[in-house]
Coordinates of C-alpha atoms in Angstrom, one line a residue:
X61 CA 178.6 389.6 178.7
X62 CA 179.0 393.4 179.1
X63 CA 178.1 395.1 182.9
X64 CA 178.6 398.4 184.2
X65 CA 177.8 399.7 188.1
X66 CA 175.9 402.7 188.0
X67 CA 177.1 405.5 189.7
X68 CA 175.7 407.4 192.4
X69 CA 173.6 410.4 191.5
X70 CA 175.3 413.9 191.4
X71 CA 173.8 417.5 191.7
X72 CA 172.3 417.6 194.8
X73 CA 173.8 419.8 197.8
X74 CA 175.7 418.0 200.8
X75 CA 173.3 419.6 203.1
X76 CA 170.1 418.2 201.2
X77 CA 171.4 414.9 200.6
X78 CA 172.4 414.2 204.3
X79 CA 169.2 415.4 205.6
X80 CA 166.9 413.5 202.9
X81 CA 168.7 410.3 203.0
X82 CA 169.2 410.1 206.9
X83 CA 165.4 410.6 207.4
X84 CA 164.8 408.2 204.5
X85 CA 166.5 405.6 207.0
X86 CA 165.2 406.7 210.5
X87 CA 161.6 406.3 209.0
X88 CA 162.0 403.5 207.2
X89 CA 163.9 401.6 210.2
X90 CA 166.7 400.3 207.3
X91 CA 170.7 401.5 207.8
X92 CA 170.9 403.2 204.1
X93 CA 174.0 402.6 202.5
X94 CA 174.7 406.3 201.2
X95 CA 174.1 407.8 204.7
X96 CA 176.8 406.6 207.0
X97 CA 180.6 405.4 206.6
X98 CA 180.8 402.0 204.4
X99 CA 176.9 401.4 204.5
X100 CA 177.1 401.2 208.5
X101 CA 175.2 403.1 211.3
X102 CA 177.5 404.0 214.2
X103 CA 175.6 401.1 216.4
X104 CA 176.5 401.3 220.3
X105 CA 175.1 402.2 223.4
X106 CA 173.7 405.9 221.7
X107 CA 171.0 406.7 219.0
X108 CA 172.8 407.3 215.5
X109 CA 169.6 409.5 214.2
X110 CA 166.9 411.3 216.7
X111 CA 163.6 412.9 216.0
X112 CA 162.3 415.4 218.1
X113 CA 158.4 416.2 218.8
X114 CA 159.0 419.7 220.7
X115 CA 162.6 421.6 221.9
X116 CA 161.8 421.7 225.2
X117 CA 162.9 417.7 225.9
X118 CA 166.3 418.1 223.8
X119 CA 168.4 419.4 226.8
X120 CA 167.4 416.4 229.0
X121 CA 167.8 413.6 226.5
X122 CA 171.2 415.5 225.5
X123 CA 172.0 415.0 229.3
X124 CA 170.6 411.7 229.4
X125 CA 173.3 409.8 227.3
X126 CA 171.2 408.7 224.6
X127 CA 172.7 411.0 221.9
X128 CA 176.6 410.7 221.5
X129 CA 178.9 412.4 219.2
X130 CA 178.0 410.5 216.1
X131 CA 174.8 410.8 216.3
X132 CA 172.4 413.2 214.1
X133 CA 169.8 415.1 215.9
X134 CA 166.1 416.6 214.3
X135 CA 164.8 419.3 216.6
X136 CA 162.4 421.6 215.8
X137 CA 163.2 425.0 215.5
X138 CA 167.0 424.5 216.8
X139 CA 169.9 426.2 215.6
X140 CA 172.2 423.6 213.1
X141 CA 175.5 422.7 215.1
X142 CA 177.6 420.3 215.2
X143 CA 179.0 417.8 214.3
X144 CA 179.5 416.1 217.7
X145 CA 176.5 415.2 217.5
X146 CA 175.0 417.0 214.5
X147 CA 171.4 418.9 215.6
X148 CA 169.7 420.0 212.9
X149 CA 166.9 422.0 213.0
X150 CA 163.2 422.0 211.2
X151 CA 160.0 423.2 210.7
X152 CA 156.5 421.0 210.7
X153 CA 155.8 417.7 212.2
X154 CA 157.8 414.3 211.4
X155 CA 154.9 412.2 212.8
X156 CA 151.7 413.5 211.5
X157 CA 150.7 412.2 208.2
X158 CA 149.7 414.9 205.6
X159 CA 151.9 416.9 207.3
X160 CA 155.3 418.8 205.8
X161 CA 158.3 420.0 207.3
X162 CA 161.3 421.8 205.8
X163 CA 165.3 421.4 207.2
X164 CA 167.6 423.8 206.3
X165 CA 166.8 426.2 203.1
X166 CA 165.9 424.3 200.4
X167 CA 164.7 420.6 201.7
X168 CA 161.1 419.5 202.1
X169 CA 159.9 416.3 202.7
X170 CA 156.2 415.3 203.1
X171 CA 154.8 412.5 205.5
X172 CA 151.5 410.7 203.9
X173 CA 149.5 408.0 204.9
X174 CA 149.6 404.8 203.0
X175 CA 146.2 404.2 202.3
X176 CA 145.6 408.0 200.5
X177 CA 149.2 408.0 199.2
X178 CA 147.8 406.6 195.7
X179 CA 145.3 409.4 195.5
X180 CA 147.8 412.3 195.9
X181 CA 150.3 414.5 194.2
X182 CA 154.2 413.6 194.7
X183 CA 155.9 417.0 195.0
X184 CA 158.8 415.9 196.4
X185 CA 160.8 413.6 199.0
X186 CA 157.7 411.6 201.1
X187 CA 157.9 409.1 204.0
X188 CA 154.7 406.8 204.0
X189 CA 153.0 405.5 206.7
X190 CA 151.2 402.6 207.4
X191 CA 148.9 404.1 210.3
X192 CA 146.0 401.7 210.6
X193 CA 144.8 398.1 210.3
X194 CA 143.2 399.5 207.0
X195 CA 146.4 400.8 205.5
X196 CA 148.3 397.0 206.4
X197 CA 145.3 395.7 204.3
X198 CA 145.9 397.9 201.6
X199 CA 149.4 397.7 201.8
X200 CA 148.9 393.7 201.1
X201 CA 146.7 393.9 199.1
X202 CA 149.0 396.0 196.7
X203 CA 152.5 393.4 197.4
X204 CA 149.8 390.1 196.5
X205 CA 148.8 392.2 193.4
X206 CA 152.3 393.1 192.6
X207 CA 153.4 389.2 193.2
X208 CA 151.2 387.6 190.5
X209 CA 150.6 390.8 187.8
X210 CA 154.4 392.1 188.2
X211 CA 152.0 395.5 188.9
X212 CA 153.4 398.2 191.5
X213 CA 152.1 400.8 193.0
X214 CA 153.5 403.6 191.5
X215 CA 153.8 405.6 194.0
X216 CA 156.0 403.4 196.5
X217 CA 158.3 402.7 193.6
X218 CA 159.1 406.3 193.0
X219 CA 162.3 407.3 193.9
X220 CA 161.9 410.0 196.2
X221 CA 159.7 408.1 198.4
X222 CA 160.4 405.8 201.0
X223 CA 158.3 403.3 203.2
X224 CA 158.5 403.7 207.2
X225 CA 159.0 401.0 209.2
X226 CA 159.9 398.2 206.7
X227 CA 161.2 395.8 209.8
X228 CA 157.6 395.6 210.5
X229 CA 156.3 395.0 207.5
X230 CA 157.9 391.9 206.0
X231 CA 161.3 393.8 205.4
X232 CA 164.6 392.1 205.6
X233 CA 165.8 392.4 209.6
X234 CA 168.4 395.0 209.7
X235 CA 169.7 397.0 213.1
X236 CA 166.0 398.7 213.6
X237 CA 166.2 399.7 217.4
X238 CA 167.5 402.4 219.5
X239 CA 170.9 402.4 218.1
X240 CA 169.4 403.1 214.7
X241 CA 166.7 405.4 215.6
X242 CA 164.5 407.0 218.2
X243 CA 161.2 409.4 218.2
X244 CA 160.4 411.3 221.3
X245 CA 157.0 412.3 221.4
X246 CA 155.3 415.5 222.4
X247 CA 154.8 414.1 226.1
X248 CA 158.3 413.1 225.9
X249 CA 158.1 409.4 224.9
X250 CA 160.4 407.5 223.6
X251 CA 160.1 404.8 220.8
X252 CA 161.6 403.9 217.5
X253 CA 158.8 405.5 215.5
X254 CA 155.7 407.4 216.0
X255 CA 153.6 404.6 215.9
X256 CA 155.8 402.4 217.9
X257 CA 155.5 401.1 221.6
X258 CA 156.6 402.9 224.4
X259 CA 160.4 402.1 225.4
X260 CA 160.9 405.1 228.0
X261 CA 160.8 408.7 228.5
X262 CA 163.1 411.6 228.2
X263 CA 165.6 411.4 231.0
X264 CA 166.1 407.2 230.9
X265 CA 169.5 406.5 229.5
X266 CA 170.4 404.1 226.3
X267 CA 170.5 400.7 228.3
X268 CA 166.8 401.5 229.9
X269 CA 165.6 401.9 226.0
X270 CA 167.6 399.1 224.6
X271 CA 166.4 396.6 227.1
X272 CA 162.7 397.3 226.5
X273 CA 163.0 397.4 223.1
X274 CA 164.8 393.5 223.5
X275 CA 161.9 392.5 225.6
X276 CA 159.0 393.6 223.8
X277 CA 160.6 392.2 220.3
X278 CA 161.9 389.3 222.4
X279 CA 157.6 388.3 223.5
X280 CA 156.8 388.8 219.6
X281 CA 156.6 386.1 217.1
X282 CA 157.9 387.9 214.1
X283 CA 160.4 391.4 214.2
X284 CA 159.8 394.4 214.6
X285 CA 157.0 394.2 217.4
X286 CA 157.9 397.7 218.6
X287 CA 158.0 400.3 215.6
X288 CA 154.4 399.7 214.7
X289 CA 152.9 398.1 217.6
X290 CA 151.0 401.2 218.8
X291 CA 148.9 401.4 215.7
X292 CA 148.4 398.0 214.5
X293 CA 148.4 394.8 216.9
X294 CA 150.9 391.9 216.8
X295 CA 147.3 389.5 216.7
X296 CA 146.6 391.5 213.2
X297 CA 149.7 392.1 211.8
X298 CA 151.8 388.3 212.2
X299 CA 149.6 386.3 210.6
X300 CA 149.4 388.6 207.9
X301 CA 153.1 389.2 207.5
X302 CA 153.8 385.0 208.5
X303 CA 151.4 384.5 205.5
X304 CA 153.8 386.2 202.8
X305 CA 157.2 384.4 203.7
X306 CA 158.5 386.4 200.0
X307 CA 157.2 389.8 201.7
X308 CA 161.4 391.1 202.1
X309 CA 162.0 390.2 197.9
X310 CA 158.8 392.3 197.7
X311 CA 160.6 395.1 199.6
X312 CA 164.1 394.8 197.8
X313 CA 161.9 394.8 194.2
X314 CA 160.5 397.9 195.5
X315 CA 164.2 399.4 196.0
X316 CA 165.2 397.9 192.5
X317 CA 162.7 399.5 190.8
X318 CA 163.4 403.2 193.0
X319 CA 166.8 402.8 191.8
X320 CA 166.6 402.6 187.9
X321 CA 163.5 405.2 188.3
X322 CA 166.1 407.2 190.2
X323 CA 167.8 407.5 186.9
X324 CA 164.9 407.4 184.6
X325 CA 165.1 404.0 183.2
X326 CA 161.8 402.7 182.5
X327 CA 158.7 404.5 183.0
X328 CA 155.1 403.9 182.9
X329 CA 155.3 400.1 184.5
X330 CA 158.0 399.4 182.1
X331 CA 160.6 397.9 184.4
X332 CA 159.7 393.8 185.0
X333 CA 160.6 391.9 188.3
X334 CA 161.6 388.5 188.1
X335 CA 159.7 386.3 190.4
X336 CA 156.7 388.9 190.4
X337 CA 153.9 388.0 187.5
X338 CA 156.6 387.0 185.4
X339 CA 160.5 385.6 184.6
X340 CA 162.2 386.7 181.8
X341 CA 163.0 383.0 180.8
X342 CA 159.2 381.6 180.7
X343 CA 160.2 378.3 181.8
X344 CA 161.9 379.2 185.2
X345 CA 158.2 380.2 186.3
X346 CA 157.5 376.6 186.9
X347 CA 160.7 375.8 188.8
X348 CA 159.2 374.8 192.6
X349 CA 160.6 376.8 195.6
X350 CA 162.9 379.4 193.6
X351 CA 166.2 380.0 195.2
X352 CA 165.9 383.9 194.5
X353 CA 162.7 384.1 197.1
X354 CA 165.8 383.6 200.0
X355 CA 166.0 387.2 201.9
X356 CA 168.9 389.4 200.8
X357 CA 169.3 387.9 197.2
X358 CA 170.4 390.1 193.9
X359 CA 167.5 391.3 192.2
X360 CA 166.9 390.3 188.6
X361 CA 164.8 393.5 187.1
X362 CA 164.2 394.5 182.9
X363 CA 163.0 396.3 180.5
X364 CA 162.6 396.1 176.7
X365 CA 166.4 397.0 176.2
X366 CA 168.7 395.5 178.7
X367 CA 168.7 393.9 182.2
X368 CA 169.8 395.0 185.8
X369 CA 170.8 393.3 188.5
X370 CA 170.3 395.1 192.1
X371 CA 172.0 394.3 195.7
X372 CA 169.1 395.0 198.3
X373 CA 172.0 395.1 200.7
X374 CA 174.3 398.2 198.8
X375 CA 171.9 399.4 196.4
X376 CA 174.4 398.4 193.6
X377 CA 172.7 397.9 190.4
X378 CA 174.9 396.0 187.3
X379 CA 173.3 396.6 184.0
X380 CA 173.5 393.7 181.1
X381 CA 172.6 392.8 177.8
X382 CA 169.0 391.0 178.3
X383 CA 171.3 387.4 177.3
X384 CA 173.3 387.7 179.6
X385 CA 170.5 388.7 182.1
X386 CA 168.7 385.1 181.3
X387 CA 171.5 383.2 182.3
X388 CA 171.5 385.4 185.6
X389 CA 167.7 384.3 186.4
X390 CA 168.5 380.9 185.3
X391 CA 171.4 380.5 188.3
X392 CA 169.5 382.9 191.0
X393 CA 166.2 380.2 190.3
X394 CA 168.2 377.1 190.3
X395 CA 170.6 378.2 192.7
X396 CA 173.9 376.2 191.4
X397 CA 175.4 376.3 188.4
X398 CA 174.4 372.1 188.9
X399 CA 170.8 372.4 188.7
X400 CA 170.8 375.3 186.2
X401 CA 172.9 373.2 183.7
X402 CA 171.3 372.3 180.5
X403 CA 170.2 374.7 177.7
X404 CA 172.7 377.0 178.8
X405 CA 177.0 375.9 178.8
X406 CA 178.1 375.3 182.1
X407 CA 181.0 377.3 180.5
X408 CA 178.8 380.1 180.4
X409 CA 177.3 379.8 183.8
X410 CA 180.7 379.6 185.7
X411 CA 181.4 382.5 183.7
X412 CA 178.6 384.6 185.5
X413 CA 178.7 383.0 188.4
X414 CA 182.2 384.1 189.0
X415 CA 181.8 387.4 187.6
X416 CA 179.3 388.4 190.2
X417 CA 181.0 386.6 193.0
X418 CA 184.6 388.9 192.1
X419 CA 181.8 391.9 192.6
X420 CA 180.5 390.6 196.0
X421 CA 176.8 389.9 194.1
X422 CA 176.5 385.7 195.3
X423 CA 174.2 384.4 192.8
X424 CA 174.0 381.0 194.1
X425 CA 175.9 378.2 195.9

């Protein structure tokens, strides 16, 4: 068995990839693992990242508490400073979708909506939004379609975009809340999102916004209730979500797929899912309730030349020879080296088994 971890891409400036990747994660609601120290947000009793509508409410939230030194601040038209707490400035709008903004020099990023997303040009880093009850049906109508073809949509799986407000959407349940992120609106509301429920307004401090956020998620039947709850109602969107139990492997294929895309493997609906339309041993597609469709599992992704298997919870990605990738599925399916005994040696399967265990990759039991 060969593997190598891919290394992180190189070329970009500090300044672009700090402001690209922190918005990736305060739109998507998910602590990105290249944006702060070891993979971890600084949770406490302050925001770590903050999106601003207007200026004018920046010196009262400032005063308020809810920004402390660790935390990175997005106001428009500000002065950079920093770093305690970093304030960066832009221009545009974060919120409305088809809208751009630019930080710094040289970074743009684009906000679209998720239903007209297909139909338009990628020029460059995007956040998409699901703004309506349409865009949820859309949006699951695309993950069904993706579960039995093994089709995408190619535009979500392009590595310069990312999805906003994943803990709403079926994503595995991270730290979304105010200690993650916040969005104050042009009246000067608070919330986790632009499309979220109202926690407070400018001037409450961190324990006023925290608490509200715990009661609202706490009188919801599935996470997040908050950071879509203004758009789309918890009556539409649980039973839909409830009714797609494998909707956070769906997400972490999504991120599989952005990640060998990110380094142009596979093109052209090359790259294959296991567990979506198809498994790359045929036989493991009748095994009943599949021990990879457990939330936070390795993903088992591959083309025509060699297979990968990504952590949804680093964004490592271990390339192998495709044989070597079979026995992978065979343990992730099975989920013991036990059950997954037969055509393979059990040799063989402690072997891998072990091998991504030293590399903190659990396969199974």
């Amino acid at each position: 068995m060969t593997a190598q971890l891919e290394a992180p891409a190189t070329g970009a400036t500090r300044e672009v990839k700090g402001s690209r990747r922190t918005l990736k994660t305060w739109g998507s609601g998910l602590v990105s693992a290249d944006v702060f120290e070891s993979g971890l947000a600084p949770f406490g009793d302050t925001a770590a990242v903050v999106v601003l509508d207007r200026a004018e409410h920046w010196p009262r939230l400032l005063d308020s508490g809810v920004v402390g030194a660790d935390s990175r601040v997005f106001v428009p038209r500000a002065e950079d400073s920093g770093p305690s707490p970093l304030v960066m400035g832009y221009e545009g709008s974060l919120s409305d979708p088809g809208g751009e903004v630019q930080v710094g020099a040289s970074f743009f990023l684009q906000t679209q909506d998720y239903g007209t997303s297909e139909y338009l040009s990628l020029i460059g880093a995007t956040l998409v939004r699901v703004v309506d009850e349409a865009d949820l049906e859309t949006f699951l109508d695309d993950a069904d379609r993706a579960r039995t073809t093994g089709v995408f949509p190619e535009f979500l799986t392009h590595h310069l975009v990312a999805l906003c407000d994943v803990p709403a959407l079926g994503g595995r349940y991270a730290e979304d809340g105010p200690s993650l992120r916040l969005f104050v609106d042009v009246n000067g509301a608070i919330s986790t999102s632009p499309s979220g429920l109202r926690l407070g307004e400018v001037g409450d401090d961190f324990a006023t916004l925290e608490k509200e956020w715990l009661r609202l998620n706490g009188a919801g039947e599935l996470p997040c209730s908050v950071c879509l709850g203004a758009a789309i109602s918890d009556e539409v969107r649980v039973p839909a979500i409830t009714a797609r139990p494998w909707l956070s492997r769906y997400h972490d294929a999504i991120a599989g797929i952005r990640h060998l895309r990110g380094r142009e493997i596979g093109f052209d609906h090359e790259i294959q899912v296991s567990g979506f339309g198809a498994r790359m041993t045929p036989e493991l597609a009748d095994v009943d309730a599949p021990a990879d469709d457990r939330s936070g599992a390795p993903t088992l992704l591959w083309t025509a030349d060699a297979a990968f298997v990504h952590s949804p919870l680093t964004d490592r990605v271990f390339r192998l020879e495709r044989e070597a990738g079979a026995v992978v599925e065979r343990l992730m399916v099975h989920g013991s080296v036990d059950a997954a005994a037969g055509p393979v040696p059990e040799e063989t399967l402690l072997q891998v088994r072990d091998f991504f265990a030293r590399a903190g990759l659990p396969l199974c039991d």
